[in-house]
Amino acid sequence: MAVLYCTVRFRPVFATTLGFVLALQLGSIFGAATGYLVYSAGAHFPLVDDNLYAIDRAMGFDWAAMLRWFAGYPALVDLTRFAYEQAGPQVGVIFLALLFACQNVRLMKFVTAQFLALVVVHIVAIFLPAVGAYGYLGLTSADHPAMVLTSEGRTVVQVMQLRTGELFDLARAPMMGLITFPSYHTVMALHSAWALWPVRALRWPAVTFNILVWVGTLLHGSHHLIDTIAGAVVAVLCIYAAHRLCALVQPWLFGKGRKRSHA
């Protein structure tokens, strides 16, 4: 349907909407559930948390010290938790904002970059599995009694079950994002801020919100700092790849001589 409205019966709004829905369906294939397959496939590769933590320390970042610092700012803990948990749902806001702003090409590039990043992140995670800083340090809720964190190492149990081949009921298990390196939440934060940059009214609110998403990724997602740096690299490379791919297919999809949406 999306291709039909891009070619035979050109309707940018219909084409963009149907393409977005299709992308969501494809993205769901590489969603949280696929992370379970990733950790099963990468079970024979050693966990790399030792290396990730060492890189963090070499950069002067101490995850445990960060946790202690946040204990003095409960409002910031709550704010970053909200941002972290809304990183995915904000995609709906991006879709509506770009659609109403007639930024159809920008939306196409955003969806393409997101999908490419999902594929890259899952492939990398097979060969470089990790459990995250919280699990690596062996922390528990007793180490931060005044703070409630989103992850709190709950993914560690499932990761280790997958790595040892222990059977568990996936249908009853709480579905969680398991992949640590690279950080896909960081990818989403950068892609979201980039996608809304042309929408002047939402430009700086989007940047501010997604900075909170990044901070929440460290704290509530239990990520090493290097996870987020790797996620940022993936995000930038996938935006570039999306630009190149969309430049190739745009003439075919939107047709030569037709008025194009702003990039």
Tab-separated table of C-alpha atoms in Angstrom:
chain	number	residue	atom	x	y	z
A	1	MET	CA	0.000	0.000	0.000
A	2	ALA	CA	2.794	2.430	0.896
A	3	VAL	CA	4.504	1.755	-2.446
A	4	LEU	CA	1.160	2.184	-4.272
A	5	TYR	CA	0.620	5.632	-2.762
A	6	CYS	CA	4.226	6.561	-3.518
A	7	THR	CA	4.056	5.626	-7.176
A	8	VAL	CA	0.785	4.829	-8.959
A	9	ARG	CA	-1.415	7.071	-6.838
A	10	PHE	CA	0.971	9.531	-5.238
A	11	ARG	CA	-0.256	10.595	-1.806
A	12	PRO	CA	2.614	11.695	0.492
A	13	VAL	CA	0.559	11.584	3.692
A	14	PHE	CA	-0.860	8.119	3.001
A	15	ALA	CA	2.503	6.830	1.821
A	16	THR	CA	4.304	8.147	4.887
A	17	THR	CA	1.669	6.825	7.285
A	18	LEU	CA	1.561	3.357	5.766
A	19	GLY	CA	5.350	3.252	5.544
A	20	PHE	CA	5.600	4.185	9.216
A	21	VAL	CA	3.180	1.413	10.200
A	22	LEU	CA	5.143	-1.079	8.105
A	23	ALA	CA	8.384	0.047	9.745
A	24	LEU	CA	6.873	-0.456	13.200
A	25	GLN	CA	5.870	-3.982	12.257
A	26	LEU	CA	9.345	-4.743	10.924
A	27	GLY	CA	10.898	-3.121	13.980
A	28	SER	CA	8.865	-5.354	16.265
A	29	ILE	CA	10.670	-8.333	14.709
A	30	PHE	CA	13.933	-6.897	16.048
A	31	GLY	CA	12.387	-5.685	19.292
A	32	ALA	CA	12.891	-6.842	22.864
A	33	ALA	CA	11.964	-10.456	22.052
A	34	THR	CA	14.841	-10.757	19.575
A	35	GLY	CA	17.257	-9.831	22.361
A	36	TYR	CA	16.542	-13.240	23.866
A	37	LEU	CA	17.625	-14.921	20.641
A	38	VAL	CA	20.721	-12.719	20.563
A	39	TYR	CA	21.892	-13.848	23.997
A	40	SER	CA	21.202	-17.478	23.125
A	41	ALA	CA	23.176	-17.150	19.884
A	42	GLY	CA	26.041	-15.418	21.687
A	43	ALA	CA	26.154	-17.824	24.617
A	44	HIS	CA	29.616	-19.103	23.637
A	45	PHE	CA	31.149	-15.640	23.581
A	46	PRO	CA	32.506	-14.340	26.900
A	47	LEU	CA	30.822	-11.455	28.682
A	48	VAL	CA	32.727	-8.239	28.045
A	49	ASP	CA	31.703	-6.303	31.166
A	50	ASP	CA	35.273	-6.470	32.512
A	51	ASN	CA	36.488	-4.598	29.452
A	52	LEU	CA	33.589	-2.150	29.354
A	53	TYR	CA	33.998	-1.273	33.025
A	54	ALA	CA	37.771	-0.869	32.578
A	55	ILE	CA	37.196	1.531	29.675
A	56	ASP	CA	34.767	3.536	31.811
A	57	ARG	CA	37.310	3.815	34.601
A	58	ALA	CA	40.033	4.796	32.145
A	59	MET	CA	37.754	7.663	31.070
A	60	GLY	CA	37.301	8.667	34.723
A	61	PHE	CA	33.726	7.409	35.026
A	62	ASP	CA	32.702	5.457	38.141
A	63	TRP	CA	29.206	3.941	37.894
A	64	ALA	CA	28.919	3.284	41.640
A	65	ALA	CA	29.935	6.890	42.382
A	66	MET	CA	27.247	8.071	39.959
A	67	LEU	CA	24.671	6.002	41.817
A	68	ARG	CA	25.708	7.547	45.149
A	69	TRP	CA	25.523	11.040	43.639
A	70	PHE	CA	21.977	10.522	42.402
A	71	ALA	CA	20.891	9.445	45.888
A	72	GLY	CA	20.961	13.112	46.848
A	73	TYR	CA	18.656	14.163	44.004
A	74	PRO	CA	15.448	12.083	44.166
A	75	ALA	CA	13.544	14.426	41.826
A	76	LEU	CA	16.202	13.934	39.148
A	77	VAL	CA	15.999	10.170	39.637
A	78	ASP	CA	12.246	10.298	38.977
A	79	LEU	CA	12.642	12.651	36.009
A	80	THR	CA	15.270	10.507	34.301
A	81	ARG	CA	13.220	7.369	34.961
A	82	PHE	CA	10.213	8.952	33.232
A	83	ALA	CA	12.341	10.010	30.254
A	84	TYR	CA	14.020	6.596	29.995
A	85	GLU	CA	10.689	4.767	30.039
A	86	GLN	CA	9.158	7.118	27.445
A	87	ALA	CA	12.028	6.881	24.963
A	88	GLY	CA	10.090	4.372	22.876
A	89	PRO	CA	6.606	5.940	23.093
A	90	GLN	CA	7.978	9.299	21.946
A	91	VAL	CA	8.234	7.789	18.458
A	92	GLY	CA	4.484	8.368	18.161
A	93	VAL	CA	4.991	12.061	18.910
A	94	ILE	CA	7.748	12.236	16.301
A	95	PHE	CA	5.505	10.649	13.693
A	96	LEU	CA	2.669	13.129	14.273
A	97	ALA	CA	4.994	16.134	14.510
A	98	LEU	CA	6.806	15.349	11.267
A	99	LEU	CA	3.593	14.444	9.493
A	100	PHE	CA	1.903	17.740	10.387
A	101	ALA	CA	5.095	19.638	9.545
A	102	CYS	CA	5.101	17.952	6.097
A	103	GLN	CA	8.522	16.518	6.863
A	104	ASN	CA	7.792	13.248	5.062
A	105	VAL	CA	11.355	12.679	3.891
A	106	ARG	CA	12.733	13.361	7.363
A	107	LEU	CA	10.324	10.789	8.771
A	108	MET	CA	11.399	8.275	6.131
A	109	LYS	CA	15.050	8.817	7.080
A	110	PHE	CA	14.237	8.549	10.797
A	111	VAL	CA	12.445	5.225	10.376
A	112	THR	CA	15.218	3.893	8.124
A	113	ALA	CA	17.936	4.914	10.585
A	114	GLN	CA	16.060	3.318	13.486
A	115	PHE	CA	15.638	0.038	11.664
A	116	LEU	CA	19.263	-0.073	10.518
A	117	ALA	CA	20.417	0.619	14.071
A	118	LEU	CA	18.259	-2.200	15.434
A	119	VAL	CA	19.934	-4.635	13.062
A	120	VAL	CA	23.450	-3.367	13.853
A	121	VAL	CA	22.912	-3.386	17.621
A	122	HIS	CA	21.586	-6.944	17.589
A	123	ILE	CA	24.480	-8.227	15.484
A	124	VAL	CA	27.111	-6.556	17.668
A	125	ALA	CA	25.452	-7.862	20.846
A	126	ILE	CA	25.840	-11.451	19.683
A	127	PHE	CA	29.638	-11.153	19.675
A	128	LEU	CA	29.991	-8.702	22.592
A	129	PRO	CA	27.436	-9.786	25.217
A	130	ALA	CA	27.243	-7.977	28.563
A	131	VAL	CA	24.984	-7.756	31.606
A	132	GLY	CA	25.418	-4.059	32.385
A	133	ALA	CA	27.125	-2.120	35.166
A	134	TYR	CA	24.536	-2.846	37.867
A	135	GLY	CA	24.769	-6.594	37.420
A	136	TYR	CA	28.521	-6.532	36.917
A	137	LEU	CA	29.046	-4.719	40.235
A	138	GLY	CA	26.686	-7.126	42.001
A	139	LEU	CA	24.470	-4.359	43.330
A	140	THR	CA	21.034	-4.828	44.891
A	141	SER	CA	18.235	-2.517	45.985
A	142	ALA	CA	19.852	-2.490	49.437
A	143	ASP	CA	22.677	-0.421	47.921
A	144	HIS	CA	20.232	2.377	47.072
A	145	PRO	CA	17.303	2.066	49.501
A	146	ALA	CA	15.980	5.547	48.727
A	147	MET	CA	15.939	5.045	44.940
A	148	VAL	CA	13.783	2.896	42.688
A	149	LEU	CA	15.532	2.132	39.397
A	150	THR	CA	13.870	0.762	36.294
A	151	SER	CA	16.261	-2.093	35.632
A	152	GLU	CA	18.041	-2.848	38.925
A	153	GLY	CA	19.780	-5.803	37.324
A	154	ARG	CA	16.560	-7.731	36.731
A	155	THR	CA	17.766	-8.618	33.250
A	156	VAL	CA	20.857	-10.390	34.626
A	157	VAL	CA	18.931	-13.493	35.698
A	158	GLN	CA	17.394	-13.940	32.261
A	159	VAL	CA	20.691	-13.263	30.492
A	160	MET	CA	22.462	-15.937	32.529
A	161	GLN	CA	19.635	-18.417	31.969
A	162	LEU	CA	19.910	-17.874	28.229
A	163	ARG	CA	23.691	-18.225	28.315
A	164	THR	CA	23.592	-21.483	30.280
A	165	GLY	CA	20.788	-22.957	28.200
A	166	GLU	CA	18.454	-23.168	31.185
A	167	LEU	CA	14.846	-23.434	30.066
A	168	PHE	CA	12.286	-20.911	31.232
A	169	ASP	CA	8.793	-19.973	30.143
A	170	LEU	CA	9.309	-17.014	27.815
A	171	ALA	CA	5.547	-16.504	27.590
A	172	ARG	CA	5.391	-15.867	31.347
A	173	ALA	CA	8.724	-14.128	31.738
A	174	PRO	CA	8.528	-10.327	31.898
A	175	MET	CA	9.700	-9.028	28.515
A	176	MET	CA	12.702	-6.737	28.977
A	177	GLY	CA	15.315	-5.201	26.743
A	178	LEU	CA	18.397	-7.313	27.388
A	179	ILE	CA	20.975	-5.824	25.060
A	180	THR	CA	23.611	-3.751	26.826
A	181	PHE	CA	26.308	-3.003	24.254
A	182	PRO	CA	25.716	-0.906	22.215
A	183	SER	CA	22.936	1.017	23.953
A	184	TYR	CA	19.823	1.211	21.802
A	185	HIS	CA	18.216	3.764	24.156
A	186	THR	CA	21.082	6.077	23.251
A	187	VAL	CA	20.364	5.424	19.582
A	188	MET	CA	16.713	6.338	20.129
A	189	ALA	CA	17.639	9.498	22.029
A	190	LEU	CA	19.961	10.785	19.304
A	191	HIS	CA	17.660	9.793	16.464
A	192	SER	CA	14.660	11.417	18.146
A	193	ALA	CA	16.440	14.713	18.780
A	194	TRP	CA	17.755	14.694	15.208
A	195	ALA	CA	14.341	13.862	13.744
A	196	LEU	CA	12.618	16.784	15.470
A	197	TRP	CA	15.387	19.322	14.808
A	198	PRO	CA	13.621	20.812	11.738
A	199	VAL	CA	10.441	21.400	13.790
A	200	ARG	CA	11.388	24.714	15.369
A	201	ALA	CA	8.828	24.592	18.191
A	202	LEU	CA	9.977	21.124	19.295
A	203	ARG	CA	13.712	21.424	18.591
A	204	TRP	CA	15.022	22.318	22.040
A	205	PRO	CA	12.336	20.486	24.054
A	206	ALA	CA	13.331	17.357	22.120
A	207	VAL	CA	17.032	17.917	22.789
A	208	THR	CA	16.390	18.493	26.501
A	209	PHE	CA	14.120	15.478	26.854
A	210	ASN	CA	16.552	13.169	25.088
A	211	ILE	CA	19.477	14.333	27.200
A	212	LEU	CA	17.375	13.082	30.114
A	213	VAL	CA	16.826	9.832	28.212
A	214	TRP	CA	20.601	9.440	27.878
A	215	VAL	CA	21.165	10.096	31.590
A	216	GLY	CA	18.346	7.674	32.390
A	217	THR	CA	20.014	5.097	30.174
A	218	LEU	CA	23.072	5.161	32.409
A	219	LEU	CA	21.152	5.135	35.684
A	220	HIS	CA	17.926	3.251	35.031
A	221	GLY	CA	19.192	1.123	32.158
A	222	SER	CA	22.296	0.088	34.133
A	223	HIS	CA	24.513	0.812	31.156
A	224	HIS	CA	28.241	1.375	31.169
A	225	LEU	CA	29.205	4.794	29.841
A	226	ILE	CA	30.979	3.175	26.887
A	227	ASP	CA	27.690	1.458	25.959
A	228	THR	CA	26.149	4.870	25.339
A	229	ILE	CA	29.182	6.099	23.402
A	230	ALA	CA	28.987	3.039	21.159
A	231	GLY	CA	25.256	3.649	20.783
A	232	ALA	CA	25.959	7.232	19.716
A	233	VAL	CA	28.416	6.024	17.061
A	234	VAL	CA	25.830	3.548	15.737
A	235	ALA	CA	23.186	6.303	15.704
A	236	VAL	CA	25.328	8.711	13.675
A	237	LEU	CA	26.437	6.056	11.178
A	238	CYS	CA	22.849	4.901	10.673
A	239	ILE	CA	21.638	8.469	10.086
A	240	TYR	CA	24.310	8.788	7.397
A	241	ALA	CA	23.320	5.429	5.894
A	242	ALA	CA	19.651	6.478	5.946
A	243	HIS	CA	20.543	9.676	4.070
A	244	ARG	CA	22.333	7.662	1.394
A	245	LEU	CA	19.618	5.026	1.072
A	246	CYS	CA	16.787	7.553	0.932
A	247	ALA	CA	18.662	9.552	-1.708
A	248	LEU	CA	18.719	6.401	-3.833
A	249	VAL	CA	15.047	5.446	-3.443
A	250	GLN	CA	13.480	8.925	-3.267
A	251	PRO	CA	13.296	9.463	-7.048
A	252	TRP	CA	11.619	6.086	-7.463
A	253	LEU	CA	9.226	6.427	-4.525
A	254	PHE	CA	8.197	10.044	-4.932
A	255	GLY	CA	8.650	10.244	-8.677
A	256	LYS	CA	10.763	12.637	-10.687
A	257	GLY	CA	9.325	16.090	-11.108
A	258	ARG	CA	7.010	15.819	-8.109
A	259	LYS	CA	7.281	18.242	-5.303
A	260	ARG	CA	9.293	16.662	-2.508
A	261	SER	CA	8.905	17.143	1.191
A	262	HIS	CA	11.589	19.012	3.085
A	263	ALA	CA	14.421	16.766	4.292
